[in-house]
XYZ file of N, CA and C in Angstrom:
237
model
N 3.073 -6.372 1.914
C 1.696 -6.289 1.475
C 0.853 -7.328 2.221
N 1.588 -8.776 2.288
C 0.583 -9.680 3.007
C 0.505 -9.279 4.306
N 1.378 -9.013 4.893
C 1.424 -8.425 6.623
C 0.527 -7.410 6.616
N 0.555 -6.471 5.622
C -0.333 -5.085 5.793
C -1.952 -6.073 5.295
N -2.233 -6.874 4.636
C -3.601 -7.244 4.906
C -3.678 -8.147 5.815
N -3.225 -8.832 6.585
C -3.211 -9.747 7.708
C -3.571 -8.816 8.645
N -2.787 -7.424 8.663
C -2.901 -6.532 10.384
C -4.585 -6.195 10.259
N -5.136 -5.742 8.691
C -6.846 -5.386 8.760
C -7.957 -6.071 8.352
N -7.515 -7.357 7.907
C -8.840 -8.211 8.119
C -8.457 -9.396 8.936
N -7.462 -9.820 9.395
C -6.886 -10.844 10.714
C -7.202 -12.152 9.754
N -6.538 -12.109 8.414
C -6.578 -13.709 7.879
C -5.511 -12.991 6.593
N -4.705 -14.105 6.753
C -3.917 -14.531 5.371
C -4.310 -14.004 4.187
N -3.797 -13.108 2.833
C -4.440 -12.793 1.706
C -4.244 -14.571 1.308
N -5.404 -14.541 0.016
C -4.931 -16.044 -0.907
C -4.036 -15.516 -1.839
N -4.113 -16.308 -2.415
C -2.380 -16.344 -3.167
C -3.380 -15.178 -4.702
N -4.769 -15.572 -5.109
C -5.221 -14.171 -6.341
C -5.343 -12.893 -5.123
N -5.593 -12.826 -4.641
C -5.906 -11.288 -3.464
C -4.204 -11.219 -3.472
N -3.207 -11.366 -3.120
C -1.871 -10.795 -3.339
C -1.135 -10.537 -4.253
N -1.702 -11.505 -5.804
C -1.421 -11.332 -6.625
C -2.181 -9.804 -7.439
N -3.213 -9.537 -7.519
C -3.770 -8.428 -7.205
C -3.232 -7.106 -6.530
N -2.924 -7.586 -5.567
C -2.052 -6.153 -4.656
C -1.155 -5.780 -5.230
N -0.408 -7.153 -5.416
C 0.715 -6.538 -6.355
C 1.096 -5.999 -7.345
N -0.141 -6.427 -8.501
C -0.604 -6.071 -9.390
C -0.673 -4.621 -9.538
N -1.109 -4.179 -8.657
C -2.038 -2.589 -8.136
C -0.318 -1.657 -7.217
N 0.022 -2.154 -6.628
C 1.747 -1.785 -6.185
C 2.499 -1.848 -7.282
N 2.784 -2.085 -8.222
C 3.335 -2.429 -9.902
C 3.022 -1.238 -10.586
N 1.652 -1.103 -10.478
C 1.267 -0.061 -11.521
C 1.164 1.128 -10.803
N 0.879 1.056 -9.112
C 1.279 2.458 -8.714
C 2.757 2.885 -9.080
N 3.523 2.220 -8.833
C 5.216 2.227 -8.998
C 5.584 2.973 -10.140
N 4.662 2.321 -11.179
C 5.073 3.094 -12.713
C 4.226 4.335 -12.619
N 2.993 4.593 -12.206
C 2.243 5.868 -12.242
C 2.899 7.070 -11.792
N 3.777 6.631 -10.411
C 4.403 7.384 -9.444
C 5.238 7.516 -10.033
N 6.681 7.445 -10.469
C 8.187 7.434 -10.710
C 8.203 8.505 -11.065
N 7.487 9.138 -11.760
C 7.962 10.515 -12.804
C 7.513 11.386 -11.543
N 6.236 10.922 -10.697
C 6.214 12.548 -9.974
C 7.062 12.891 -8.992
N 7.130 14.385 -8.967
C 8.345 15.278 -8.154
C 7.541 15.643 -6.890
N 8.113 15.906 -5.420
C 7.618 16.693 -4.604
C 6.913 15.741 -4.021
N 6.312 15.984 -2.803
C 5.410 14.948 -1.986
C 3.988 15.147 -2.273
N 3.450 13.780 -1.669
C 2.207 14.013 -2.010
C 1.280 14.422 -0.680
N 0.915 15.636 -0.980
C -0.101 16.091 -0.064
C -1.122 15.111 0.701
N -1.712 14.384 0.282
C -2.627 13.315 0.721
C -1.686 12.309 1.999
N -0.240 12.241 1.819
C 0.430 11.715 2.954
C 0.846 12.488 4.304
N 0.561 13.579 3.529
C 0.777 14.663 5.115
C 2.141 14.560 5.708
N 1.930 14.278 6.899
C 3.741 14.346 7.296
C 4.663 13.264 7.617
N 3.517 11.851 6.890
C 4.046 10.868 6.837
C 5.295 10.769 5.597
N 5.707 11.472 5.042
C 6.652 11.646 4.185
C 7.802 12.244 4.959
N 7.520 13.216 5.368
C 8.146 13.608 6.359
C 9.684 13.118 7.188
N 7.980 12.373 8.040
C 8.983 11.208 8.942
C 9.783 10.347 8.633
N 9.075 9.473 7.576
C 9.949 8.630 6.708
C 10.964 8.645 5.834
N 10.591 9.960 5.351
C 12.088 10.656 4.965
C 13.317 10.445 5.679
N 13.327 10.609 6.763
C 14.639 10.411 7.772
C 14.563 8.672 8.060
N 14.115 7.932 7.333
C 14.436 6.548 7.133
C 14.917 6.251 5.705
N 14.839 7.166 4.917
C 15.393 7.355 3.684
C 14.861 6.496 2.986
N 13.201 6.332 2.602
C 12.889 5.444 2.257
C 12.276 6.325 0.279
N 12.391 5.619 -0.357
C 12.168 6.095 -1.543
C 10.279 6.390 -1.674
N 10.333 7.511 -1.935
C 9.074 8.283 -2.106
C 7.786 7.621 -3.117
N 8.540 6.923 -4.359
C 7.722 6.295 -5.437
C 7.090 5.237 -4.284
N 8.295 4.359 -3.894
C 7.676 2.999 -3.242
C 6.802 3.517 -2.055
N 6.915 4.492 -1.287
C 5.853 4.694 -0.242
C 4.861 5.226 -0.863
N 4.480 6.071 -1.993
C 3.401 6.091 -2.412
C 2.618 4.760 -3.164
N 3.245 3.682 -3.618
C 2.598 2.921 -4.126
C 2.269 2.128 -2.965
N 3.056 2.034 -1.971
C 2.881 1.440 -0.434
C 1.108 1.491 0.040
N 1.377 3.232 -0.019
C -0.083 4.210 0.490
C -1.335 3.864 -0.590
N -0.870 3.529 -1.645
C -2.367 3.312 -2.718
C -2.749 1.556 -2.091
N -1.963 0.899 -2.140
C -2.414 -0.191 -2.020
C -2.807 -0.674 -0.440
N -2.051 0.192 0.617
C -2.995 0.240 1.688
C -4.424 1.049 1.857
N -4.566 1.819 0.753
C -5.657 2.196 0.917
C -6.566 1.118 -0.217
N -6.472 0.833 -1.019
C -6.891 -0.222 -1.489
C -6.961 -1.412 -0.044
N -6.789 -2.045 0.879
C -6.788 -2.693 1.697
C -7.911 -2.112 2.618
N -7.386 -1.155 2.817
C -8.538 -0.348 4.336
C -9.673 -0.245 3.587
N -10.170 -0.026 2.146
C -11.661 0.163 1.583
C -11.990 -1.219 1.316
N -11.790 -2.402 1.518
C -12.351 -3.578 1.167
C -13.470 -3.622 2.922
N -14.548 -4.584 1.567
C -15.777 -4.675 2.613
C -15.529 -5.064 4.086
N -14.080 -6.374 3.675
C -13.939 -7.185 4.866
C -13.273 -6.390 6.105
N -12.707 -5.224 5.239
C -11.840 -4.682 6.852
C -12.881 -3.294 7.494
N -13.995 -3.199 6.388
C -14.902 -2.122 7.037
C -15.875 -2.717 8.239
N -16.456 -3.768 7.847
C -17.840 -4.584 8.614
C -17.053 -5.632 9.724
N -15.858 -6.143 9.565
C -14.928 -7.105 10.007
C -16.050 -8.391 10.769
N -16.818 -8.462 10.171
C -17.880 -9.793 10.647
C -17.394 -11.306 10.475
């Protein structure tokens, strides 16, 4: 999570901004678990990653909280 906000606003999260993420990765985790089947919105990034055998819950909570990352002001305007 800190690497994935380091790569889009080029500074360190603080220690409440990661606590937060995680926060938000936590509760995707539990939102996700029960659902079956992929999620359309990842396209064929499931796909691919599939053949890394990576568990589907955790890449969707992965995908909410990078998108939570890419919509913050700082990585839109990057001033």
């Amino acid at each position: 999570i800190a690497f994935g906000f380091r790569l889009v606003t080029s500074r360190f999260p603080s220690e409440e901004e990661l606590k937060i993420l995680r926060q938000e990765y936590n509760a995707s985790l539990q939102q996700t678990a029960d659902v079956k089947g992929d999620d359309p919105s990842l396209g064929l990034v499931i796909g691919k990653l599939r053949d890394l055998q990576l568990n589907p819950t955790q890449l969707r909570a992965y995908a909410n909280v990078a998108r939570i990352i890419l919509n913050l002001d700082e990585s839109i305007t990057k001033s």
